Every structure is written in structure tokens, then in C-alpha cells.
Amino acid sequence: MTVLSRHSHNSHSTVFANKQRKYTETGWLMFEMPQEMGLIAIAVRQTQGKGRGRNAWLSPMGCALSTLLISIPLRSQLGQRIPFVQHLMSLAVVEAVRSIPEYQDINLRVKWPNDIYYSDLMKIGGVLVNSTLMGETFYILIGCGFNVTNSNPTICINDLVTEYNKQHKAQLKPLRADYLIARTVTVLEKLIDTFQDKGPNGILPLYYKYWVHSGQQVCLGSAEGPKVSIVGLDDSGYLQVHQEGCEVVTVHPDGNSFDMLRNLILPKRR
């Protein structure tokens, strides 16, 4: 694994040398690195972080900030279900913390499709995936940021550790961003291997263990739309919902809402 790091940069990919400017940063990253070599770019701080759509990605000091390059064969379990990549990454962050001995009850969870949450109350991190298909291979950049030592703008993992220590008279130590990035990548590699071997069913039990949506109700179409209950993910990684008296159906985000659980719509039947 090659690590490129810098104390501050304007985006995940601008860490690369000026002599590579004849390429786009992401183009050089994805297509010039040997496939057998892993690569991750890590920053201590970002000034122009990018979120989904046109949303800004706030990145104060104390965040764990990284962009990871992976390549996935098109004709593989995950290559046929690329939307699962964001689920695997958010799950990897949560599992990286909660699999540390004595940290298993730190209330860190996943929110569909790409958020890391404190319980179901507050966002603590997120994932942004960009993929490019060339030939028979997907080249995927996974941008990930989550709060480790910064209590603003929301809450951070070490705040959860501190609160746990108070409530349980424990002495868990604060966690470091670099340590959690390393654990996250290790967990992600294992999750990908499991997915490639067993498909979605290989990872969904762990995903459901940590997700915030069990029994949750949402409205279809608008706030006045019919209420449905979330029951799980389909084979492609989209939400499945159930309305009383009806069959289980897959729903998609409408593409316009900041919260992707708002205004879910039924895809048009072909």
C-alpha cells in the first residue's frame, strides 16, 4: 500500500506532484498506478472538500480524511453491484471502531446509503464514491471522512468514547485518526473479499447489525405520501420497503433531497 499524505490540500486528489498536471489528478491516480499496488491519499485537513451533488464537505482538523483507490473486476460479485461499495466503506468505518476490544458498545452506526452516524441522532462521517469502467475493470476512488477528535461541526468518535467512560466508569483511551484509517482499510479489504466470495448475503448480517433503519418508516414521493417500512437492501444495494397489504418493493432516492431517505420514489417499470 502506497500512502500519499500532506498536512493540507484542497481536495483529495491534489496531493500529487505538479509534474503530473498534464493528467487530471484522478486520471493519473487511477490509470498510471500498477493494479497490484494499493494506494491511499491521506490529509490532515481539507479546504475544498466535496460532498454528494454540490454539497460541501466540511473537514476541520481532527477528521480522518482519505481517498482510497481500489480496482474491481467487472465480472465479479461486487463488479455487478457497484452501489454496494459505499455501503462496504461506511460499514468498514463502524466495524473498525466497534471491533476494537472493549469498544464494541460505542454507538457508531451506518445510515443508508453512505453516512456514519452516532446512534440515529447525528452524522459523524460520510463516504463519496467515484467509479470509472475501463475494459473489464472498475477503477474506484472512495473518499471518506469521519470525525475523530473534532467535536464540531457535529460530534466526534472521541466524544462518544468520553461519554461511554462517564456512563460506565470505564477507561477507554481516545482514538487517533491515522489508527482508525488503517483499521478501516484493513476491514474494508476483508469485507470486499467476503462479498466477492459470498455476494451480498456475506456482509448483510453485519450491515444490519449496525444500521439505523430497523423498523423505520418513511414516506414515498413526498411528506404526504404513503408510509412504508424499511425492510432491508435488495441485491443491488437499494432500499426495500413494505407497505401494509402490499408486496415488498425497491425504492430509489429522487435525486433532489439532501437527506436521501426523503421523497423516495418507485423506479419506473420498463
Short mmCIF file of C-alpha atoms in Angstrom, two decimals:
data_model
loop_
_atom_site.label_atom_id
_atom_site.label_comp_id
_atom_site.label_asym_id
_atom_site.label_seq_id
_atom_site.Cartn_x
_atom_site.Cartn_y
_atom_site.Cartn_z
CA MET A 1 0.00 0.00 0.00
CA THR A 2 1.42 3.38 -1.05
CA VAL A 3 0.45 6.29 1.20
CA LEU A 4 0.46 9.88 -0.04
CA SER A 5 -0.08 12.40 2.73
CA ARG A 6 0.03 16.13 3.24
CA HIS A 7 -0.86 18.45 6.09
CA SER A 8 -3.37 20.38 4.00
CA HIS A 9 -4.72 20.14 0.50
CA ASN A 10 -7.62 21.49 -1.49
CA SER A 11 -9.14 18.19 -2.48
CA HIS A 12 -8.47 14.52 -2.00
CA SER A 13 -6.52 14.26 -5.25
CA THR A 14 -4.36 17.39 -5.29
CA VAL A 15 -1.69 15.68 -3.24
CA PHE A 16 0.11 14.62 -6.40
CA ALA A 17 3.16 16.30 -7.84
CA ASN A 18 2.96 19.26 -10.22
CA LYS A 19 4.77 17.35 -12.94
CA GLN A 20 1.64 15.25 -13.33
CA ARG A 21 -0.54 18.23 -14.27
CA LYS A 22 -0.75 17.09 -17.90
CA TYR A 23 -3.06 14.42 -16.49
CA THR A 24 -6.10 15.15 -14.35
CA GLU A 25 -5.23 14.23 -10.80
CA THR A 26 -7.77 11.44 -10.65
CA GLY A 27 -6.82 10.22 -14.13
CA TRP A 28 -3.19 9.82 -13.11
CA LEU A 29 -4.19 8.21 -9.85
CA MET A 30 -6.41 5.59 -11.43
CA PHE A 31 -4.62 4.77 -14.65
CA GLU A 32 -0.90 5.23 -14.01
CA MET A 33 -0.61 3.18 -10.83
CA PRO A 34 0.05 -0.56 -11.28
CA GLN A 35 -3.10 -2.55 -10.47
CA GLU A 36 -1.27 -4.76 -8.00
CA MET A 37 -0.23 -1.70 -5.92
CA GLY A 38 -2.69 -0.32 -3.40
CA LEU A 39 -2.78 3.43 -2.89
CA ILE A 40 -4.38 5.81 -0.41
CA ALA A 41 -4.15 9.60 -0.12
CA ILE A 42 -4.48 10.97 3.41
CA ALA A 43 -4.91 14.58 4.53
CA VAL A 44 -4.85 16.19 7.95
CA ARG A 45 -7.10 18.99 6.69
CA GLN A 46 -9.15 19.86 3.59
CA THR A 47 -10.23 23.29 2.44
CA GLN A 48 -12.45 22.37 -0.52
CA GLY A 49 -13.95 19.01 0.37
CA LYS A 50 -16.67 17.76 -1.97
CA GLY A 51 -19.85 16.01 -0.87
CA ARG A 52 -22.70 14.47 -2.83
CA GLY A 53 -24.00 16.67 -5.63
CA ARG A 54 -23.00 20.27 -4.91
CA ASN A 55 -22.80 19.82 -1.16
CA ALA A 56 -19.66 20.98 0.61
CA TRP A 57 -17.75 18.51 2.76
CA LEU A 58 -16.66 20.25 5.95
CA SER A 59 -13.24 18.99 7.02
CA PRO A 60 -11.85 20.66 10.13
CA MET A 61 -8.78 19.48 11.96
CA GLY A 62 -9.46 16.24 13.77
CA CYS A 63 -11.19 14.44 10.90
CA ALA A 64 -9.90 11.21 9.42
CA LEU A 65 -9.67 12.12 5.73
CA SER A 66 -8.67 9.75 2.97
CA THR A 67 -9.21 8.71 -0.62
CA LEU A 68 -8.62 5.06 -1.39
CA LEU A 69 -8.10 3.57 -4.85
CA ILE A 70 -9.41 0.07 -5.49
CA SER A 71 -9.92 -1.90 -8.70
CA ILE A 72 -12.80 -4.35 -9.05
CA PRO A 73 -13.25 -6.80 -11.96
CA LEU A 74 -16.46 -6.09 -13.83
CA ARG A 75 -17.38 -9.77 -13.93
CA SER A 76 -17.33 -10.34 -10.19
CA GLN A 77 -19.88 -10.28 -7.40
CA LEU A 78 -19.03 -6.69 -6.46
CA GLY A 79 -18.38 -5.63 -10.05
CA GLN A 80 -22.01 -6.40 -10.82
CA ARG A 81 -23.19 -4.47 -7.75
CA ILE A 82 -21.01 -1.35 -7.56
CA PRO A 83 -23.52 0.62 -5.38
CA PHE A 84 -22.51 -1.72 -2.55
CA VAL A 85 -19.03 -0.14 -2.44
CA GLN A 86 -20.31 2.86 -0.46
CA HIS A 87 -22.13 0.51 1.94
CA LEU A 88 -18.99 -1.54 2.47
CA MET A 89 -16.90 1.56 3.20
CA SER A 90 -19.32 3.03 5.74
CA LEU A 91 -19.62 -0.40 7.35
CA ALA A 92 -15.82 -0.68 7.45
CA VAL A 93 -15.54 2.57 9.44
CA VAL A 94 -18.07 1.41 12.02
CA GLU A 95 -16.58 -2.07 12.30
CA ALA A 96 -13.06 -0.60 12.54
CA VAL A 97 -14.09 1.10 15.79
CA ARG A 98 -16.51 -1.43 17.25
CA SER A 99 -14.24 -4.42 16.65
CA ILE A 100 -11.56 -2.94 18.92
CA PRO A 101 -11.64 -4.89 22.19
CA GLU A 102 -13.83 -3.06 24.75
CA TYR A 103 -15.07 -0.54 22.14
CA GLN A 104 -17.88 -2.77 20.84
CA ASP A 105 -20.60 -0.73 22.57
CA ILE A 106 -19.52 2.66 21.18
CA ASN A 107 -22.79 3.64 19.48
CA LEU A 108 -21.48 4.20 15.97
CA ARG A 109 -23.82 3.15 13.15
CA VAL A 110 -24.36 3.20 9.39
CA LYS A 111 -27.10 5.16 7.65
CA TRP A 112 -28.07 4.22 4.11
CA PRO A 113 -26.54 4.87 1.68
CA ASN A 114 -23.24 6.46 2.68
CA ASP A 115 -23.27 8.03 6.15
CA ILE A 116 -21.73 7.16 9.51
CA TYR A 117 -23.89 8.18 12.47
CA TYR A 118 -23.87 8.49 16.23
CA SER A 119 -26.89 6.32 17.07
CA ASP A 120 -29.67 7.63 14.80
CA LEU A 121 -29.13 11.15 16.07
CA MET A 122 -26.18 12.86 14.43
CA LYS A 123 -23.93 12.50 11.41
CA ILE A 124 -20.31 11.78 12.21
CA GLY A 125 -18.92 11.00 8.73
CA GLY A 126 -19.62 10.10 5.14
CA VAL A 127 -18.44 8.34 2.01
CA LEU A 128 -18.26 9.51 -1.60
CA VAL A 129 -17.53 7.02 -4.39
CA ASN A 130 -16.46 7.74 -7.96
CA SER A 131 -16.06 4.85 -10.38
CA THR A 132 -14.72 4.57 -13.93
CA LEU A 133 -15.09 1.45 -16.08
CA MET A 134 -12.21 0.71 -18.42
CA GLY A 135 -12.37 -2.56 -20.28
CA GLU A 136 -13.21 -5.25 -17.76
CA THR A 137 -12.16 -3.31 -14.64
CA PHE A 138 -13.81 -0.71 -12.43
CA TYR A 139 -11.34 1.85 -11.04
CA ILE A 140 -12.94 3.24 -7.90
CA LEU A 141 -11.98 6.22 -5.76
CA ILE A 142 -13.50 6.04 -2.29
CA GLY A 143 -13.44 9.35 -0.46
CA CYS A 144 -14.12 9.01 3.25
CA GLY A 145 -14.16 11.46 6.12
CA PHE A 146 -15.26 10.98 9.71
CA ASN A 147 -14.84 12.99 12.89
CA VAL A 148 -12.33 11.52 15.33
CA THR A 149 -11.10 14.30 17.63
CA ASN A 150 -13.14 17.32 16.45
CA SER A 151 -16.36 17.97 18.37
CA ASN A 152 -17.52 20.42 15.68
CA PRO A 153 -19.47 20.77 13.45
CA THR A 154 -21.44 17.86 14.96
CA ILE A 155 -19.81 15.31 17.27
CA CYS A 156 -16.78 13.02 17.09
CA ILE A 157 -15.81 9.47 17.95
CA ASN A 158 -13.75 10.52 20.94
CA ASP A 159 -16.78 12.40 22.32
CA LEU A 160 -18.61 9.06 22.24
CA VAL A 161 -15.67 7.39 23.99
CA THR A 162 -15.63 10.08 26.68
CA GLU A 163 -19.38 9.76 27.25
CA TYR A 164 -19.12 5.97 27.41
CA ASN A 165 -16.37 6.25 30.04
CA LYS A 166 -18.56 8.53 32.16
CA GLN A 167 -21.62 6.30 31.95
CA HIS A 168 -19.83 3.02 32.55
CA LYS A 169 -16.93 4.19 34.74
CA ALA A 170 -14.59 2.84 32.08
CA GLN A 171 -11.15 3.99 30.98
CA LEU A 172 -11.19 3.57 27.21
CA LYS A 173 -8.43 5.61 25.59
CA PRO A 174 -9.08 8.25 22.91
CA LEU A 175 -8.53 7.04 19.34
CA ARG A 176 -6.27 8.53 16.68
CA ALA A 177 -7.30 9.33 13.10
CA ASP A 178 -4.34 7.55 11.50
CA TYR A 179 -5.01 4.42 13.55
CA LEU A 180 -8.66 4.34 12.50
CA ILE A 181 -7.87 4.93 8.83
CA ALA A 182 -5.50 1.96 8.88
CA ARG A 183 -8.08 -0.25 10.63
CA THR A 184 -10.80 0.88 8.21
CA VAL A 185 -8.77 -0.10 5.15
CA THR A 186 -7.96 -3.48 6.68
CA VAL A 187 -11.62 -4.14 7.48
CA LEU A 188 -12.70 -2.97 4.01
CA GLU A 189 -10.33 -5.42 2.34
CA LYS A 190 -11.86 -8.27 4.37
CA LEU A 191 -15.40 -7.12 3.56
CA ILE A 192 -14.61 -6.97 -0.16
CA ASP A 193 -13.11 -10.46 -0.05
CA THR A 194 -16.21 -11.78 1.71
CA PHE A 195 -18.52 -10.03 -0.76
CA GLN A 196 -16.61 -11.41 -3.75
CA ASP A 197 -16.88 -14.89 -2.28
CA LYS A 198 -20.47 -14.89 -0.97
CA GLY A 199 -22.19 -11.87 -2.51
CA PRO A 200 -24.46 -9.51 -0.54
CA ASN A 201 -25.54 -12.22 1.89
CA GLY A 202 -21.96 -12.48 3.12
CA ILE A 203 -21.95 -8.96 4.57
CA LEU A 204 -25.60 -8.00 5.13
CA PRO A 205 -25.91 -9.57 8.62
CA LEU A 206 -23.10 -7.31 9.88
CA TYR A 207 -24.52 -4.33 7.96
CA TYR A 208 -27.96 -4.81 9.52
CA LYS A 209 -26.37 -5.20 12.95
CA TYR A 210 -25.11 -1.63 12.73
CA TRP A 211 -27.64 0.20 10.57
CA VAL A 212 -30.11 2.73 11.97
CA HIS A 213 -33.15 1.78 9.89
CA SER A 214 -34.61 -1.31 11.57
CA GLY A 215 -38.37 -0.80 11.65
CA GLN A 216 -38.04 2.78 10.41
CA GLN A 217 -40.91 4.30 8.45
CA VAL A 218 -40.52 6.70 5.53
CA CYS A 219 -42.90 8.39 3.11
CA LEU A 220 -42.91 7.73 -0.62
CA GLY A 221 -42.91 10.65 -3.05
CA SER A 222 -43.41 13.46 -0.51
CA ALA A 223 -44.11 14.14 3.15
CA GLU A 224 -47.78 13.46 2.39
CA GLY A 225 -47.06 10.22 0.54
CA PRO A 226 -47.90 6.73 1.74
CA LYS A 227 -45.93 5.47 4.74
CA VAL A 228 -43.81 2.38 4.24
CA SER A 229 -41.47 0.41 6.50
CA ILE A 230 -37.83 -0.17 5.56
CA VAL A 231 -37.09 -3.90 5.50
CA GLY A 232 -33.57 -4.13 4.02
CA LEU A 233 -31.45 -3.84 0.89
CA ASP A 234 -32.08 -5.51 -2.44
CA ASP A 235 -29.49 -7.39 -4.47
CA SER A 236 -28.16 -4.12 -5.93
CA GLY A 237 -27.89 -2.21 -2.64
CA TYR A 238 -31.08 -0.14 -2.91
CA LEU A 239 -33.65 0.10 -0.13
CA GLN A 240 -36.55 -2.30 0.05
CA VAL A 241 -39.75 -1.16 1.72
CA HIS A 242 -43.06 -2.73 2.63
CA GLN A 243 -46.49 -1.13 2.77
CA GLU A 244 -49.19 -2.94 4.71
CA GLY A 245 -51.23 -5.07 2.34
CA CYS A 246 -48.70 -4.69 -0.49
CA GLU A 247 -45.60 -6.51 -1.70
CA VAL A 248 -42.03 -5.58 -0.80
CA VAL A 249 -40.65 -3.13 -3.39
CA THR A 250 -37.34 -1.41 -4.14
CA VAL A 251 -37.23 2.40 -3.95
CA HIS A 252 -34.69 4.97 -5.16
CA PRO A 253 -33.81 8.50 -3.98
CA ASP A 254 -35.47 11.24 -6.02
CA GLY A 255 -32.06 12.84 -6.59
CA ASN A 256 -33.10 16.22 -5.20
CA SER A 257 -33.17 15.82 -1.42
CA PHE A 258 -30.24 16.46 0.91
CA ASP A 259 -31.46 13.55 3.04
CA MET A 260 -31.64 10.61 0.66
CA LEU A 261 -34.34 8.98 2.82
CA ARG A 262 -36.74 11.78 1.97
CA ASN A 263 -39.04 11.66 -1.04
CA LEU A 264 -38.12 8.11 -2.05
CA ILE A 265 -39.70 7.09 -5.32
CA LEU A 266 -40.62 3.88 -7.05
CA PRO A 267 -38.49 3.42 -10.20
CA LYS A 268 -40.45 3.40 -13.44
CA ARG A 269 -41.24 -0.03 -14.72
CA ARG A 270 -39.82 -0.75 -18.16
#
